mmCIF file of C-alpha atoms in Angstrom:
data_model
loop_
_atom_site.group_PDB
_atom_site.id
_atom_site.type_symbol
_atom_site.label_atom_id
_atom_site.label_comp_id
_atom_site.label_asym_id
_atom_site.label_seq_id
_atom_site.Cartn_x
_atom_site.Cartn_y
_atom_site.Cartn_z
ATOM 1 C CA UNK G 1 78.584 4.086 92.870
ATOM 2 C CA UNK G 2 76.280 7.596 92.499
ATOM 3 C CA UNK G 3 75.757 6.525 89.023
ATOM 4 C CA UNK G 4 74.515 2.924 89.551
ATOM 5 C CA UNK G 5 72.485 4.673 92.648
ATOM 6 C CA UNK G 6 70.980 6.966 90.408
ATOM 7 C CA UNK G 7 70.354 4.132 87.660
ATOM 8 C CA UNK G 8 68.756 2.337 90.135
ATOM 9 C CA UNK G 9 66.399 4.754 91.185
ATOM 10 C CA UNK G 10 65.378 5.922 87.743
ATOM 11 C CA UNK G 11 64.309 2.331 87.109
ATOM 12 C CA UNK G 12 62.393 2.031 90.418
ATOM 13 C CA UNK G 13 60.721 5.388 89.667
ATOM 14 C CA UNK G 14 59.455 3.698 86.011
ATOM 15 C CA UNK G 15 58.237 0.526 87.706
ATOM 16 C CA UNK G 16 54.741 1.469 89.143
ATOM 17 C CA UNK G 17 53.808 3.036 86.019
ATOM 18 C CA UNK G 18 54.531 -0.359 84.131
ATOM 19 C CA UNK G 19 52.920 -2.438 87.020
ATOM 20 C CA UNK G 20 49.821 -0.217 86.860
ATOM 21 C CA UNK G 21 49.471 -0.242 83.256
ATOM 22 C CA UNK G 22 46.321 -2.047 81.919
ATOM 23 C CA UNK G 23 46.184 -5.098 79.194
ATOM 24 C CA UNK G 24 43.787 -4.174 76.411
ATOM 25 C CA UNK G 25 40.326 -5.679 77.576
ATOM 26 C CA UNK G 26 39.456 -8.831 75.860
ATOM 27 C CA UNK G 27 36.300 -8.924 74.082
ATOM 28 C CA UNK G 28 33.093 -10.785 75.743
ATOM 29 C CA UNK G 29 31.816 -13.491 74.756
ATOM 30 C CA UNK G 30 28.807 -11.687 73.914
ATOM 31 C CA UNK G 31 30.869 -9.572 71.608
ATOM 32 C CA UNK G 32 32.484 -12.748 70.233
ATOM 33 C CA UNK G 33 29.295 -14.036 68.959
ATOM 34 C CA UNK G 34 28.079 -10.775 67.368
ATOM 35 C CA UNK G 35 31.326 -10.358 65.198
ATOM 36 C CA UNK G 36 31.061 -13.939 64.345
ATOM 37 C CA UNK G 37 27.023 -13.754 63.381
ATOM 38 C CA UNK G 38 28.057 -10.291 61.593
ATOM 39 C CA UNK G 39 30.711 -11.654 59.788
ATOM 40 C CA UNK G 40 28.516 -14.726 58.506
ATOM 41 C CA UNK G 41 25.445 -12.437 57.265
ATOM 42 C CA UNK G 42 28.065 -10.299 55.502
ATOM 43 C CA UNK G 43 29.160 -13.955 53.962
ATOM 44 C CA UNK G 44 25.721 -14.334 52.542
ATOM 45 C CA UNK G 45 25.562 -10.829 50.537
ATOM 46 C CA UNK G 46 28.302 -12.304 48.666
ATOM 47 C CA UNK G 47 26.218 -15.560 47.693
ATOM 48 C CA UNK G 48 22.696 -13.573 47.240
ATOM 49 C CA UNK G 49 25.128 -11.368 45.458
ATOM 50 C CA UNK G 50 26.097 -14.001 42.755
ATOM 51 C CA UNK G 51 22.411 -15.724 42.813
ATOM 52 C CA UNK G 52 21.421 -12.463 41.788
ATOM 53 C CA UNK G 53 23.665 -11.975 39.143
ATOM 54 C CA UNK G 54 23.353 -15.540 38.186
ATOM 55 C CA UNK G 55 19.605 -15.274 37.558
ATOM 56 C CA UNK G 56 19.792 -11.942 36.211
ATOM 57 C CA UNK G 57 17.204 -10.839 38.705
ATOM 58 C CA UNK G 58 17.538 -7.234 39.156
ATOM 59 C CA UNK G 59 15.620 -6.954 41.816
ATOM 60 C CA UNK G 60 17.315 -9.334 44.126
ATOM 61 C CA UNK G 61 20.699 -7.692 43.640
ATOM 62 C CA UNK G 62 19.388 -3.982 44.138
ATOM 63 C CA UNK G 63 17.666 -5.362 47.512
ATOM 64 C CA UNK G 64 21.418 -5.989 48.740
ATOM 65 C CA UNK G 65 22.374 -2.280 48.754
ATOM 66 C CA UNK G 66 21.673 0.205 51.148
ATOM 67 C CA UNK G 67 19.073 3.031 50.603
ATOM 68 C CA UNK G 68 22.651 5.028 49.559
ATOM 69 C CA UNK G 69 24.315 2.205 48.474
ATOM 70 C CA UNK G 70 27.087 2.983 45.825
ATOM 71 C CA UNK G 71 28.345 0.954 42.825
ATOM 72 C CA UNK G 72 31.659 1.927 40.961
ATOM 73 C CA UNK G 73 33.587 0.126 38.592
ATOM 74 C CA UNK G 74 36.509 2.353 37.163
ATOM 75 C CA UNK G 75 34.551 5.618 36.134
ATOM 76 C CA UNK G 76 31.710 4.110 36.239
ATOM 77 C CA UNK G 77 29.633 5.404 39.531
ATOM 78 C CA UNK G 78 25.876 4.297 40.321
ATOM 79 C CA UNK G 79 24.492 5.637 43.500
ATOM 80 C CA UNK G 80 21.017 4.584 45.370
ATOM 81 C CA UNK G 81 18.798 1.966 43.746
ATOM 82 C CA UNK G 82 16.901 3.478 40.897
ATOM 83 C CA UNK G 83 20.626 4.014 39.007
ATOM 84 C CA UNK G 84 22.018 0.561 40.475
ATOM 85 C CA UNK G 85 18.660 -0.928 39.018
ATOM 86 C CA UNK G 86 18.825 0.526 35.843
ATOM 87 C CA UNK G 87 22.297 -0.287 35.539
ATOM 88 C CA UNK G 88 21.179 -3.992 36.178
ATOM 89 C CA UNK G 89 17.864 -3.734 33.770
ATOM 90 C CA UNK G 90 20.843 -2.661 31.139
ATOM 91 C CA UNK G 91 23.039 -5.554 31.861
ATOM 92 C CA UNK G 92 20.229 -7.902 32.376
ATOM 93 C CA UNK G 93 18.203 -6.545 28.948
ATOM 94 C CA UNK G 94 15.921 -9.047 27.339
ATOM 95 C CA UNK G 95 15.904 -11.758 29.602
ATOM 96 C CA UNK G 96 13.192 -14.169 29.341
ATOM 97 C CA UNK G 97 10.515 -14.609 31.889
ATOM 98 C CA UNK G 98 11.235 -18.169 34.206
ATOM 99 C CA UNK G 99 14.844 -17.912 32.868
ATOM 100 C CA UNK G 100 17.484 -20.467 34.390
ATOM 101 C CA UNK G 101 20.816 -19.465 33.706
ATOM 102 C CA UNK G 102 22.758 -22.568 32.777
ATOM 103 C CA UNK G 103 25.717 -20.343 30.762
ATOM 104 C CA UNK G 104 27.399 -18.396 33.206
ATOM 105 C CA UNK G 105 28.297 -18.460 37.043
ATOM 106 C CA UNK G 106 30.517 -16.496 39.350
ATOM 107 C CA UNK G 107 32.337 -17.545 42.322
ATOM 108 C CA UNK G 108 33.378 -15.087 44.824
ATOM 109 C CA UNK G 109 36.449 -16.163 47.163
ATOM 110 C CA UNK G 110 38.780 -15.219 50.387
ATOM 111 C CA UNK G 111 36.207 -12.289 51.553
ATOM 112 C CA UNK G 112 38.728 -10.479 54.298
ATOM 113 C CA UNK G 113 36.072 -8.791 56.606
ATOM 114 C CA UNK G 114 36.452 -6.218 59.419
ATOM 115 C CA UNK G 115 33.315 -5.369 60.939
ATOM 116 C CA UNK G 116 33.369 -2.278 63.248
ATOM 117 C CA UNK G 117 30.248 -1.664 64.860
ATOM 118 C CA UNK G 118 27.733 -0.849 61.902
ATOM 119 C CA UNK G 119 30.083 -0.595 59.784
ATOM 120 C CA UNK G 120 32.483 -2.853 58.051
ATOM 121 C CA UNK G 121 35.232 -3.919 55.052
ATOM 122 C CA UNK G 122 36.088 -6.170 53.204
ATOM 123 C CA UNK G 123 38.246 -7.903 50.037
ATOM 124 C CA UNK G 124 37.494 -10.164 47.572
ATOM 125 C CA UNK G 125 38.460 -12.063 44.360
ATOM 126 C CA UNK G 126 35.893 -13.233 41.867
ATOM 127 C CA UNK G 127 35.855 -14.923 38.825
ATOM 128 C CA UNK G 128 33.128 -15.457 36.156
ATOM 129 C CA UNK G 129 32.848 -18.413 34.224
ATOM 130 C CA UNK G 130 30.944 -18.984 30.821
ATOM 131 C CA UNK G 131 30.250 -21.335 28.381
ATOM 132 C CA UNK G 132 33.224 -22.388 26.351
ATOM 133 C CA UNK G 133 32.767 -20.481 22.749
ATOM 134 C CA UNK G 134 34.026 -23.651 21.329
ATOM 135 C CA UNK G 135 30.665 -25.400 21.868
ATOM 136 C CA UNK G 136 32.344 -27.983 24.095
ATOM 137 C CA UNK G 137 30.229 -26.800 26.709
ATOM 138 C CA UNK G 138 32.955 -26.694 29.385
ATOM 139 C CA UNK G 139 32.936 -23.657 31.850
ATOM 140 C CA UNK G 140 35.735 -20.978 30.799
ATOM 141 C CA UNK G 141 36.529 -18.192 32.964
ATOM 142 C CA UNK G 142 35.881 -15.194 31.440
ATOM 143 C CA UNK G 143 37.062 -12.225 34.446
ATOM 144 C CA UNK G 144 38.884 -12.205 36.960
ATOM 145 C CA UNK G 145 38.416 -9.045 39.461
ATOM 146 C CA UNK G 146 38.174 -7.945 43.205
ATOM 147 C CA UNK G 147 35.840 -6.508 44.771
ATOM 148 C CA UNK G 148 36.102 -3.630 47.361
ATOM 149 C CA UNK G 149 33.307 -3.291 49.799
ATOM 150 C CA UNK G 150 32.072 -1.118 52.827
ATOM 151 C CA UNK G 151 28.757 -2.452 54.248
ATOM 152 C CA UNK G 152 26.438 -1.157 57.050
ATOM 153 C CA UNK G 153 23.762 -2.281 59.187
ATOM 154 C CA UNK G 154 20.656 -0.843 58.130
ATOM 155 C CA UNK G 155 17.454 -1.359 60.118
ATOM 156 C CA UNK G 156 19.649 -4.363 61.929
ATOM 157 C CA UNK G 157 20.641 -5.581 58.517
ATOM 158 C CA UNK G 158 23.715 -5.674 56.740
ATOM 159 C CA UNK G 159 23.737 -3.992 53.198
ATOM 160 C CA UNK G 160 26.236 -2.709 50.748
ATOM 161 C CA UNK G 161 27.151 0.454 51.112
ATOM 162 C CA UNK G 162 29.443 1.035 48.768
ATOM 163 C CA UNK G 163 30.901 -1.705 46.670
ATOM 164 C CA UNK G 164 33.981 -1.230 43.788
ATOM 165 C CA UNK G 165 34.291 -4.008 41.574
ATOM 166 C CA UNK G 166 37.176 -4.272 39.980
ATOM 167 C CA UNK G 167 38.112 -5.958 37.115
ATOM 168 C CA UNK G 168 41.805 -6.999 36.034
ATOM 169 C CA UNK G 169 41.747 -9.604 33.619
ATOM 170 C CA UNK G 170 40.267 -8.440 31.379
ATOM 171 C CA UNK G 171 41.069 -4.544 32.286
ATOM 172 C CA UNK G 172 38.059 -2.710 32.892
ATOM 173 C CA UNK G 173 38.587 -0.884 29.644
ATOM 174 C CA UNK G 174 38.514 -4.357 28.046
ATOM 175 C CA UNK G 175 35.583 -5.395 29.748
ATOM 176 C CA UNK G 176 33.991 -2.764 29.015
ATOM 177 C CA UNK G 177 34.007 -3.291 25.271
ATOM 178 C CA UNK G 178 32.949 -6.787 25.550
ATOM 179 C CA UNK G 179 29.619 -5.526 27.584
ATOM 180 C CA UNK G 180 29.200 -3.349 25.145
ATOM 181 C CA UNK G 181 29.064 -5.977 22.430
ATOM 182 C CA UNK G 182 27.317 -8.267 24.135
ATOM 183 C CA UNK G 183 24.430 -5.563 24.755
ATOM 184 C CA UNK G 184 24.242 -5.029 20.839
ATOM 185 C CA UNK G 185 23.822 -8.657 20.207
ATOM 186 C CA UNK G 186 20.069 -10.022 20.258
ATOM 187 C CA UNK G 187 19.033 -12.052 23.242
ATOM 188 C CA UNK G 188 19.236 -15.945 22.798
ATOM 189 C CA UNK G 189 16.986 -18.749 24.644
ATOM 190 C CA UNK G 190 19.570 -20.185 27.582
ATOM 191 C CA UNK G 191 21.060 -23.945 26.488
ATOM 192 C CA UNK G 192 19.019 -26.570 27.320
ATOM 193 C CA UNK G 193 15.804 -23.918 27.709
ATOM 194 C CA UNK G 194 14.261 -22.698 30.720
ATOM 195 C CA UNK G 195 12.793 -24.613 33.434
#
């Protein structure tokens, strides 16, 4: 009987503390919105991201970075927006003036983003398609990566802050060699010409 007494009372003595205890608060609506208009804006870096790279316009894509924006791909590191330009000029050598890009795309897919605050994350998949070799003229992907991203509003705009792209089909080794090719090989008109 004293033990189911004591039992008893060693329950009773727990029970305010779980009555008083507080639910997490629920976010406002307010707060709702803003992580739903934040997660959207971070949606479209992604698409200027790939209109950038689609166009080969350097200038677009550095303008999605923040003023210490980052880009790494293996040991590959770029930091601020002269060496992410230049990086870009290099990539984007030769390109002619009112050039349409109708040889390559890439589609970026299942962005997971956290936002916290001014700051968020996020993970992505993205594959880049090309021009068959064959001469068929049928799109064949070419890499497959993901991308690894921390953003931050900057002057109430969301940039990249630091961004790691990562390729794994080809490996980045791989890749590597066929940029390195490609760069040695003398620029051609696009198919079809420029409009």
């Amino acid at each position: 009987m004293r033990r189911a007494a004591l039992l008893a009372a060693a329950l009773a003595a727990t029970m305010p503390v779980a009555a008083t205890a507080k639910a997490p608060a629920k976010p406002t609506l307010e707060q709702r919105v803003q992580r739903l208009e934040d997660e959207d804006a971070i949606r479209h870096i992604f698409i200027a991201y790939a209109a950038a790279l689609d166009g080969k316009n350097a200038d677009a894509y550095v303008a999605l970075f923040a003023k210490n924006g980052q880009w790494i791909n293996g040991s590959i590191v770029r930091k601020g927006p002269a060496e992410i330009h230049a990086l870009i000029d290099g990539m984007f050598h030769n390109t002619p003036a009112g050039y349409v890009n109708k040889d390559s795309f890439e589609l970026t897919f299942h962005p997971d983003i956290k936002v916290d605050g001014d700051r968020a994350t996020s993970r992505s998949e993205h594959v880049l398609f090309r021009r068959h070799m064959d001469g068929s003229g049928l799109p064949q992907a070419v890499l497959f990566g993901r991308y690894e991203d921390e953003f931050i509003r900057e002057n109430g705009v969301w940039k990249i802050l630091k961004r790691v792209d990562i390729p794994t089909i080809p490996t980045p080794e791989e890749w590597g060699r066929i940029m390195r090719a490609r760069q040695q090989q003398p620029a051609q008109p696009p198919a079809g010409g420029a409009q």
